[in-house]
Amino acid sequence: MTKKRGQSQQDDDDDNDNNNNRIDNLDDNVLLEILERIPWIWAVECKCVCKKWYNLISDSHYSICSPFTFIFQLDYYDKYQVNRDGFVFYGFTEHPGFKTLGLSLSFLPCYNRTNPFRPVHIVMSYNNLLVCSEPPISNPIGIISETVYYIVDPIMRRYIQVPPVLTIQKPAAYGLFVANSALFLSYKMVRVSSCWSSWMHESEYFCIEVFSSEVEEWKRTWFLSPKRKLFNDGGCSSTSAIAVNNKLHWVVERNVLVYDSSNETCTFIEVPPPQSMAKVTRCLGEFDGLIWLCQLESCAPFNNILNVWELEEYGSGHINWRLEHYMMWFGLEVEKFKSNEVLAFHPFDPNTLLMTYGDGLVRYNLRRGTLKEVMSWRGCDSSHVWTTKRVFPHHSSTRFYSSTFYSMIDLT
């Protein structure tokens, strides 16, 4: 018996519907097992299969299973060069050796092909995005030319160019708000800078500049700092902000600076005081909507003290820090920790820190007290003088991808 053409088409449509129903009826655990075994980029494209797949791939559980890395950036100069030009090394925590690795930002307009060691400067990260720029060069009177920033997706090799801003102050910290919608990608970029008086001395004011994609212009506001020289070199422990409840948080010397984008106000929260006059490094993290603070006091040759606090409340002028971890190192361990700097919390584990340890970068587990080296720069050129070590968490979360994000410029 020969099927009619219309009947054959109807049967094919029924078969497709049955196949779709079988896919829709897959158990969530089975579907997750499948998705975690295929390349992550393919999984993102599977969000359009059906509503169930979209919700599952967008769920935080699957996001945590998606690719994650720390991007490590070291700024250095050659002590035998007269001009002391700065250079940049990139590294990934997945690789044990210190060398220039697979991060390529050569598709950006600011990429310097004549100097492969100083191509692009990363200033902050936000989930799966980086904010990059060409390293600014100051002229003799301290005024810096226009700075162009790029919001970059290094995996998909796409970027958005932020309109240039004239940099008179010295940028110290950055923040980013990104909102995906069905129609457009909106974002706000925030830059915190120190201010200078008419005599080129740092004043008691600091500047917050905000670029909004909705109005397409920079807005500059000056705030009074509770302490002069608040944003000097080393004053801000991390250039990347921690975003919680539409507020950006940076740790600045002995304070947490909070910028509320809804009413454009700033608040300073005093951190718990250190127990000594030793060198102190700090970093912030966010877990379950709460701010965490780590403080490392390097007191060699006596001891080293590491504290971790959770900021339970800071509304209505009431501040409550709750101590989560307290640790001390003595003897030989102090010798290993004397050059330590705490750089970042692991974004998904409040008990894991990323820190420098001698000539390497390590993960430190607070509960187990164990170290695991993830990168080393032993054997590097002895003429290199390291000036800044920064870590940028990069989480390829499917929650922050939608079809609107593909409207970013594609040069591949």
Tab-separated table of C-alpha atoms in Angstrom:
chain	number	residue	atom	x	y	z
A	1	MET	CA	0.000	0.000	0.000
A	2	THR	CA	1.401	3.349	-1.028
A	3	LYS	CA	1.004	6.331	1.267
A	4	LYS	CA	-0.238	9.558	-0.136
A	5	ARG	CA	2.118	12.526	-0.001
A	6	GLY	CA	-0.055	14.427	2.470
A	7	GLN	CA	-0.387	11.373	4.659
A	8	SER	CA	3.385	10.817	4.649
A	9	GLN	CA	3.980	14.417	5.693
A	10	GLN	CA	1.441	14.052	8.502
A	11	ASP	CA	3.120	10.862	9.728
A	12	ASP	CA	6.527	12.588	9.728
A	13	ASP	CA	5.121	15.447	11.780
A	14	ASP	CA	3.623	12.960	14.245
A	15	ASP	CA	6.989	11.202	14.542
A	16	ASN	CA	8.721	14.525	15.250
A	17	ASP	CA	6.140	15.359	17.913
A	18	ASN	CA	6.667	11.960	19.529
A	19	ASN	CA	10.445	12.483	19.525
A	20	ASN	CA	10.038	15.917	21.094
A	21	ASN	CA	7.761	14.438	23.747
A	22	ARG	CA	10.374	11.804	24.548
A	23	ILE	CA	12.984	14.538	24.993
A	24	ASP	CA	10.654	16.599	27.143
A	25	ASN	CA	9.936	13.589	29.358
A	26	LEU	CA	13.585	12.886	30.158
A	27	ASP	CA	14.333	12.919	33.860
A	28	ASP	CA	16.225	16.040	34.972
A	29	ASN	CA	19.137	13.994	36.310
A	30	VAL	CA	19.454	12.129	33.007
A	31	LEU	CA	19.301	15.368	31.059
A	32	LEU	CA	21.947	16.958	33.284
A	33	GLU	CA	24.169	13.927	32.765
A	34	ILE	CA	23.852	14.377	28.999
A	35	LEU	CA	24.463	18.122	29.082
A	36	GLU	CA	27.546	17.806	31.263
A	37	ARG	CA	29.114	15.400	28.751
A	38	ILE	CA	28.838	17.684	25.727
A	39	PRO	CA	30.871	20.826	25.000
A	40	TRP	CA	29.561	23.729	27.019
A	41	ILE	CA	29.049	25.974	23.968
A	42	TRP	CA	26.738	23.321	22.482
A	43	ALA	CA	24.806	23.151	25.734
A	44	VAL	CA	24.135	26.882	25.581
A	45	GLU	CA	22.596	26.457	22.139
A	46	CYS	CA	20.345	23.699	23.531
A	47	LYS	CA	18.458	26.280	25.588
A	48	CYS	CA	16.206	26.870	22.582
A	49	VAL	CA	15.006	23.223	22.417
A	50	CYS	CA	12.122	23.751	24.815
A	51	LYS	CA	11.156	25.615	27.963
A	52	LYS	CA	12.210	22.734	30.211
A	53	TRP	CA	15.701	22.655	28.719
A	54	TYR	CA	15.975	26.431	28.963
A	55	ASN	CA	15.079	26.417	32.666
A	56	LEU	CA	17.380	23.509	33.459
A	57	ILE	CA	20.426	24.914	31.664
A	58	SER	CA	19.782	28.305	33.264
A	59	ASP	CA	19.569	26.765	36.737
A	60	SER	CA	22.342	27.544	39.204
A	61	HIS	CA	23.186	23.829	39.661
A	62	TYR	CA	24.097	23.424	36.014
A	63	SER	CA	25.855	26.798	36.035
A	64	ILE	CA	28.168	25.586	38.793
A	65	CYS	CA	28.988	22.530	36.677
A	66	SER	CA	29.910	24.700	33.692
A	67	PRO	CA	33.532	25.650	32.922
A	68	PHE	CA	35.250	27.810	35.507
A	69	THR	CA	38.716	29.251	35.795
A	70	PHE	CA	40.733	31.921	37.532
A	71	ILE	CA	42.507	34.256	35.133
A	72	PHE	CA	45.727	35.403	36.766
A	73	GLN	CA	47.325	38.667	35.636
A	74	LEU	CA	50.786	39.782	36.734
A	75	ASP	CA	52.063	43.268	36.006
A	76	TYR	CA	55.835	43.599	35.954
A	77	TYR	CA	58.710	45.629	34.564
A	78	ASP	CA	62.321	44.890	33.680
A	79	LYS	CA	64.596	46.411	36.313
A	80	TYR	CA	67.420	46.772	33.762
A	81	GLN	CA	65.354	48.943	31.420
A	82	VAL	CA	65.558	52.698	31.828
A	83	ASN	CA	61.998	53.492	30.767
A	84	ARG	CA	60.466	50.883	33.107
A	85	ASP	CA	57.616	50.089	30.721
A	86	GLY	CA	55.044	47.760	32.232
A	87	PHE	CA	54.250	44.310	30.887
A	88	VAL	CA	51.528	41.768	31.534
A	89	PHE	CA	51.494	37.998	31.918
A	90	TYR	CA	48.285	35.955	31.804
A	91	GLY	CA	47.769	32.547	33.318
A	92	PHE	CA	45.022	30.011	34.031
A	93	THR	CA	44.663	28.036	37.217
A	94	GLU	CA	44.158	24.787	35.306
A	95	HIS	CA	47.786	24.845	34.179
A	96	PRO	CA	50.582	24.115	36.685
A	97	GLY	CA	53.353	26.045	34.936
A	98	PHE	CA	53.726	29.797	34.686
A	99	LYS	CA	53.746	30.802	31.046
A	100	THR	CA	51.641	32.684	28.545
A	101	LEU	CA	48.621	30.441	28.016
A	102	GLY	CA	45.541	30.161	25.895
A	103	LEU	CA	43.839	33.444	26.724
A	104	SER	CA	43.777	35.416	23.483
A	105	LEU	CA	42.330	38.906	23.315
A	106	SER	CA	43.871	39.648	19.936
A	107	PHE	CA	40.432	40.320	18.429
A	108	LEU	CA	40.146	43.553	20.443
A	109	PRO	CA	41.026	46.872	18.757
A	110	CYS	CA	43.364	47.780	21.639
A	111	TYR	CA	45.498	44.680	21.116
A	112	ASN	CA	49.129	45.736	20.680
A	113	ARG	CA	50.639	43.442	18.077
A	114	THR	CA	54.039	45.119	18.299
A	115	ASN	CA	54.391	44.198	21.966
A	116	PRO	CA	52.974	40.731	22.731
A	117	PHE	CA	53.680	41.097	26.458
A	118	ARG	CA	51.613	44.255	26.836
A	119	PRO	CA	48.622	43.725	24.562
A	120	VAL	CA	45.525	44.158	26.735
A	121	HIS	CA	45.000	45.023	30.385
A	122	ILE	CA	42.216	43.229	32.297
A	123	VAL	CA	40.678	45.537	34.891
A	124	MET	CA	37.828	43.369	36.218
A	125	SER	CA	35.687	40.294	35.660
A	126	TYR	CA	31.952	39.769	35.953
A	127	ASN	CA	30.749	36.157	35.678
A	128	ASN	CA	31.596	35.161	32.082
A	129	LEU	CA	32.719	38.666	31.074
A	130	LEU	CA	35.965	40.627	31.300
A	131	VAL	CA	36.421	44.377	31.202
A	132	CYS	CA	39.607	45.264	29.350
A	133	SER	CA	41.512	48.310	28.182
A	134	GLU	CA	44.863	49.334	26.815
A	135	PRO	CA	47.189	50.122	29.730
A	136	PRO	CA	47.076	53.918	30.156
A	137	ILE	CA	50.292	55.912	29.927
A	138	SER	CA	50.564	59.095	31.981
A	139	ASN	CA	52.188	62.227	30.678
A	140	PRO	CA	54.573	64.293	32.859
A	141	ILE	CA	51.834	66.333	34.561
A	142	GLY	CA	49.760	63.293	35.468
A	143	ILE	CA	46.903	63.750	33.007
A	144	ILE	CA	46.015	60.577	31.185
A	145	SER	CA	44.496	60.551	27.733
A	146	GLU	CA	41.102	59.113	26.856
A	147	THR	CA	40.597	55.540	27.968
A	148	VAL	CA	38.482	53.101	25.990
A	149	TYR	CA	37.060	50.060	27.753
A	150	TYR	CA	35.751	46.832	26.252
A	151	ILE	CA	33.248	44.458	27.844
A	152	VAL	CA	34.481	41.148	26.507
A	153	ASP	CA	33.256	37.583	26.235
A	154	PRO	CA	36.601	35.774	25.727
A	155	ILE	CA	34.955	32.417	25.018
A	156	MET	CA	32.641	33.611	22.250
A	157	ARG	CA	35.213	36.254	21.150
A	158	ARG	CA	32.708	39.088	21.225
A	159	TYR	CA	32.874	42.514	22.783
A	160	ILE	CA	31.059	45.782	23.373
A	161	GLN	CA	33.100	48.970	23.172
A	162	VAL	CA	32.321	51.501	25.885
A	163	PRO	CA	32.581	55.127	24.709
A	164	PRO	CA	35.903	56.706	25.761
A	165	VAL	CA	36.227	58.675	28.970
A	166	LEU	CA	38.866	61.298	29.746
A	167	THR	CA	40.926	60.026	32.649
A	168	ILE	CA	42.288	62.789	34.838
A	169	GLN	CA	42.092	60.808	38.051
A	170	LYS	CA	43.802	57.519	38.716
A	171	PRO	CA	41.366	54.596	38.335
A	172	ALA	CA	41.415	52.297	41.347
A	173	ALA	CA	38.425	49.977	41.069
A	174	TYR	CA	35.681	48.898	38.696
A	175	GLY	CA	32.186	47.462	38.795
A	176	LEU	CA	29.643	46.211	36.290
A	177	PHE	CA	25.892	45.654	36.220
A	178	VAL	CA	24.536	43.579	33.325
A	179	ALA	CA	20.853	42.900	32.665
A	180	ASN	CA	19.691	40.620	29.874
A	181	SER	CA	16.211	41.031	28.479
A	182	ALA	CA	14.343	39.658	25.506
A	183	LEU	CA	14.900	42.885	23.583
A	184	PHE	CA	18.302	44.298	24.478
A	185	LEU	CA	21.389	44.010	26.620
A	186	SER	CA	21.646	46.854	29.121
A	187	TYR	CA	24.592	47.479	31.360
A	188	LYS	CA	26.226	49.978	33.682
A	189	MET	CA	29.962	50.290	34.120
A	190	VAL	CA	31.261	51.938	37.288
A	191	ARG	CA	34.757	53.324	37.805
A	192	VAL	CA	36.166	54.557	41.125
A	193	SER	CA	39.093	56.995	41.001
A	194	SER	CA	41.215	59.031	43.336
A	195	CYS	CA	41.018	62.807	42.983
A	196	TRP	CA	43.751	65.408	42.904
A	197	SER	CA	43.838	68.904	44.309
A	198	SER	CA	45.035	71.898	42.311
A	199	TRP	CA	48.551	71.292	43.647
A	200	MET	CA	48.587	67.696	42.390
A	201	HIS	CA	48.179	66.310	45.877
A	202	GLU	CA	45.540	63.741	46.587
A	203	SER	CA	42.483	65.336	48.152
A	204	GLU	CA	39.871	64.038	50.582
A	205	TYR	CA	37.501	63.434	47.666
A	206	PHE	CA	37.124	60.488	45.350
A	207	CYS	CA	35.247	60.202	42.092
A	208	ILE	CA	32.715	57.655	40.856
A	209	GLU	CA	32.041	57.593	37.130
A	210	VAL	CA	29.125	55.618	35.718
A	211	PHE	CA	28.431	54.769	32.097
A	212	SER	CA	24.897	53.614	31.317
A	213	SER	CA	24.070	51.957	28.016
A	214	GLU	CA	20.569	53.404	28.256
A	215	VAL	CA	21.715	57.043	28.144
A	216	GLU	CA	25.057	56.290	26.414
A	217	GLU	CA	27.140	58.745	28.381
A	218	TRP	CA	29.448	58.926	31.378
A	219	LYS	CA	28.283	60.612	34.576
A	220	ARG	CA	30.851	61.806	37.099
A	221	THR	CA	30.141	62.382	40.809
A	222	TRP	CA	32.519	63.418	43.597
A	223	PHE	CA	32.238	62.053	47.130
A	224	LEU	CA	33.917	63.011	50.369
A	225	SER	CA	36.315	60.356	51.622
A	226	PRO	CA	36.477	59.674	55.372
A	227	LYS	CA	40.225	59.375	55.074
A	228	ARG	CA	42.705	61.206	52.866
A	229	LYS	CA	44.701	59.046	50.444
A	230	LEU	CA	42.069	56.341	50.606
A	231	PHE	CA	42.756	55.226	47.049
A	232	ASN	CA	46.541	55.327	46.995
A	233	ASP	CA	48.465	52.447	45.452
A	234	GLY	CA	47.519	49.319	47.331
A	235	GLY	CA	44.536	51.004	48.936
A	236	CYS	CA	42.056	48.962	46.930
A	237	SER	CA	42.725	45.246	47.300
A	238	SER	CA	40.810	44.234	44.173
A	239	THR	CA	39.749	46.106	41.078
A	240	SER	CA	36.654	43.907	40.642
A	241	ALA	CA	33.537	44.742	42.625
A	242	ILE	CA	31.323	42.252	44.444
A	243	ALA	CA	27.713	42.872	43.386
A	244	VAL	CA	24.929	42.134	45.899
A	245	ASN	CA	21.369	43.504	45.831
A	246	ASN	CA	22.112	46.086	43.158
A	247	LYS	CA	25.079	47.373	45.177
A	248	LEU	CA	28.788	47.207	44.384
A	249	HIS	CA	31.284	46.428	47.149
A	250	TRP	CA	35.049	46.966	47.241
A	251	VAL	CA	37.458	46.525	50.142
A	252	VAL	CA	39.467	49.749	50.463
A	253	GLU	CA	42.132	49.823	53.162
A	254	ARG	CA	40.171	49.302	56.410
A	255	ASN	CA	36.750	49.873	54.897
A	256	VAL	CA	34.263	48.279	52.555
A	257	LEU	CA	33.073	50.858	50.052
A	258	VAL	CA	29.439	50.291	49.018
A	259	TYR	CA	27.976	52.014	45.974
A	260	ASP	CA	24.196	51.856	45.605
A	261	SER	CA	23.306	52.348	41.947
A	262	SER	CA	19.610	52.843	42.665
A	263	ASN	CA	20.115	56.134	44.515
A	264	GLU	CA	23.763	56.833	43.555
A	265	THR	CA	25.031	56.959	47.133
A	266	CYS	CA	28.178	55.658	48.810
A	267	THR	CA	28.604	54.085	52.229
A	268	PHE	CA	31.748	53.076	54.108
A	269	ILE	CA	31.681	50.024	56.369
A	270	GLU	CA	34.584	49.653	58.768
A	271	VAL	CA	36.147	46.188	58.721
A	272	PRO	CA	37.268	44.388	61.908
A	273	PRO	CA	40.640	45.826	62.993
A	274	PRO	CA	43.807	43.744	62.523
A	275	GLN	CA	45.540	42.366	65.599
A	276	SER	CA	48.961	43.705	64.654
A	277	MET	CA	50.728	46.450	62.718
A	278	ALA	CA	51.879	43.955	60.087
A	279	LYS	CA	51.256	44.020	56.352
A	280	VAL	CA	47.588	43.225	55.719
A	281	THR	CA	45.892	42.015	52.538
A	282	ARG	CA	42.147	41.627	52.175
A	283	CYS	CA	39.602	40.308	49.704
A	284	LEU	CA	35.815	40.115	49.446
A	285	GLY	CA	33.461	37.353	48.370
A	286	GLU	CA	29.706	36.816	48.100
A	287	PHE	CA	27.820	33.713	49.194
A	288	ASP	CA	24.042	33.361	49.509
A	289	GLY	CA	23.618	37.107	49.173
A	290	LEU	CA	26.025	37.924	52.039
A	291	ILE	CA	29.423	39.628	51.933
A	292	TRP	CA	32.454	37.684	53.181
A	293	LEU	CA	35.789	39.268	54.110
A	294	CYS	CA	39.176	37.585	54.391
A	295	GLN	CA	42.064	39.364	56.108
A	296	LEU	CA	45.637	38.035	56.169
A	297	GLU	CA	48.208	39.614	58.507
A	298	SER	CA	51.812	38.784	57.565
A	299	CYS	CA	53.679	39.179	60.845
A	300	ALA	CA	56.954	37.330	60.082
A	301	PRO	CA	59.161	36.433	61.858
A	302	PHE	CA	56.542	35.950	64.599
A	303	ASN	CA	53.334	34.561	63.139
A	304	ASN	CA	50.686	35.009	60.489
A	305	ILE	CA	47.004	35.501	61.226
A	306	LEU	CA	44.131	34.751	58.867
A	307	ASN	CA	40.551	35.728	59.683
A	308	VAL	CA	37.364	35.255	57.679
A	309	TRP	CA	34.183	37.158	58.551
A	310	GLU	CA	30.643	37.183	57.278
A	311	LEU	CA	28.847	40.532	57.122
A	312	GLU	CA	25.414	39.601	58.424
A	313	GLU	CA	23.873	43.050	58.445
A	314	TYR	CA	24.769	46.631	57.658
A	315	GLY	CA	21.420	48.311	57.130
A	316	SER	CA	20.182	51.251	59.211
A	317	GLY	CA	23.702	52.003	60.394
A	318	HIS	CA	24.012	48.678	62.245
A	319	ILE	CA	27.084	46.611	61.305
A	320	ASN	CA	27.487	42.997	62.384
A	321	TRP	CA	30.589	40.974	61.411
A	322	ARG	CA	30.475	37.284	62.368
A	323	LEU	CA	33.801	35.440	62.610
A	324	GLU	CA	33.840	32.258	60.502
A	325	HIS	CA	37.523	31.224	60.596
A	326	TYR	CA	40.560	32.121	62.706
A	327	MET	CA	43.972	30.625	61.947
A	328	MET	CA	47.610	31.220	62.895
A	329	TRP	CA	50.883	29.886	61.472
A	330	PHE	CA	54.169	29.607	63.367
A	331	GLY	CA	57.780	28.578	62.774
A	332	LEU	CA	58.722	27.291	59.351
A	333	GLU	CA	55.227	27.815	58.035
A	334	VAL	CA	55.660	31.535	58.652
A	335	GLU	CA	58.690	31.531	56.363
A	336	LYS	CA	56.535	30.095	53.590
A	337	PHE	CA	53.766	32.598	54.225
A	338	LYS	CA	55.904	35.725	54.607
A	339	SER	CA	55.247	36.867	51.015
A	340	ASN	CA	51.622	35.813	51.056
A	341	GLU	CA	48.777	37.858	49.670
A	342	VAL	CA	45.171	36.742	49.801
A	343	LEU	CA	43.685	37.449	46.364
A	344	ALA	CA	40.179	36.010	46.089
A	345	PHE	CA	37.535	33.678	47.425
A	346	HIS	CA	36.449	30.822	45.221
A	347	PRO	CA	33.062	32.042	43.887
A	348	PHE	CA	31.261	28.810	44.818
A	349	ASP	CA	33.091	27.764	47.989
A	350	PRO	CA	33.531	30.132	50.957
A	351	ASN	CA	36.047	27.695	52.442
A	352	THR	CA	38.493	28.020	49.543
A	353	LEU	CA	40.850	30.950	49.022
A	354	LEU	CA	43.224	31.793	46.213
A	355	MET	CA	46.475	33.274	47.488
A	356	THR	CA	50.143	33.724	46.656
A	357	TYR	CA	52.475	31.356	48.461
A	358	GLY	CA	56.170	31.924	47.912
A	359	ASP	CA	56.750	31.694	44.165
A	360	GLY	CA	53.353	30.340	43.272
A	361	LEU	CA	49.607	30.643	43.323
A	362	VAL	CA	47.728	28.202	45.560
A	363	ARG	CA	44.242	27.188	46.600
A	364	TYR	CA	43.935	27.095	50.369
A	365	ASN	CA	41.160	25.041	51.984
A	366	LEU	CA	40.155	26.695	55.240
A	367	ARG	CA	38.502	23.622	56.774
A	368	ARG	CA	41.214	21.118	55.896
A	369	GLY	CA	44.161	23.490	56.173
A	370	THR	CA	45.567	22.153	52.890
A	371	LEU	CA	47.372	23.893	50.042
A	372	LYS	CA	47.282	22.986	46.362
A	373	GLU	CA	49.566	24.769	43.937
A	374	VAL	CA	47.785	25.810	40.758
A	375	MET	CA	50.473	27.968	39.166
A	376	SER	CA	54.161	28.710	39.630
A	377	TRP	CA	56.476	31.414	38.348
A	378	ARG	CA	59.700	29.849	39.581
A	379	GLY	CA	62.521	30.118	37.100
A	380	CYS	CA	61.213	33.286	35.478
A	381	ASP	CA	63.633	35.954	34.358
A	382	SER	CA	65.375	37.329	37.444
A	383	SER	CA	65.232	40.832	35.964
A	384	HIS	CA	61.442	40.888	36.262
A	385	VAL	CA	60.033	42.929	39.127
A	386	TRP	CA	56.430	42.011	39.892
A	387	THR	CA	54.335	45.060	40.741
A	388	THR	CA	50.731	43.824	40.877
A	389	LYS	CA	49.188	40.361	41.151
A	390	ARG	CA	45.481	40.102	40.402
A	391	VAL	CA	43.031	37.251	40.008
A	392	PHE	CA	39.838	37.436	37.958
A	393	PRO	CA	37.275	34.630	38.426
A	394	HIS	CA	35.759	33.666	35.084
A	395	HIS	CA	32.590	31.594	35.264
A	396	SER	CA	31.004	30.586	31.966
A	397	SER	CA	27.536	30.618	33.438
A	398	THR	CA	24.702	29.841	31.036
A	399	ARG	CA	22.457	32.062	33.133
A	400	PHE	CA	24.081	35.121	31.595
A	401	TYR	CA	23.740	34.067	27.967
A	402	SER	CA	20.769	34.737	25.794
A	403	SER	CA	20.208	35.355	22.124
A	404	THR	CA	20.561	39.073	22.779
A	405	PHE	CA	24.172	38.598	23.845
A	406	TYR	CA	25.069	37.414	20.377
A	407	SER	CA	24.399	40.953	19.156
A	408	MET	CA	27.869	41.821	20.416
A	409	ILE	CA	30.403	42.453	17.657
A	410	ASP	CA	31.620	39.207	16.122
A	411	LEU	CA	34.997	39.317	14.417
A	412	THR	CA	35.584	35.584	14.147
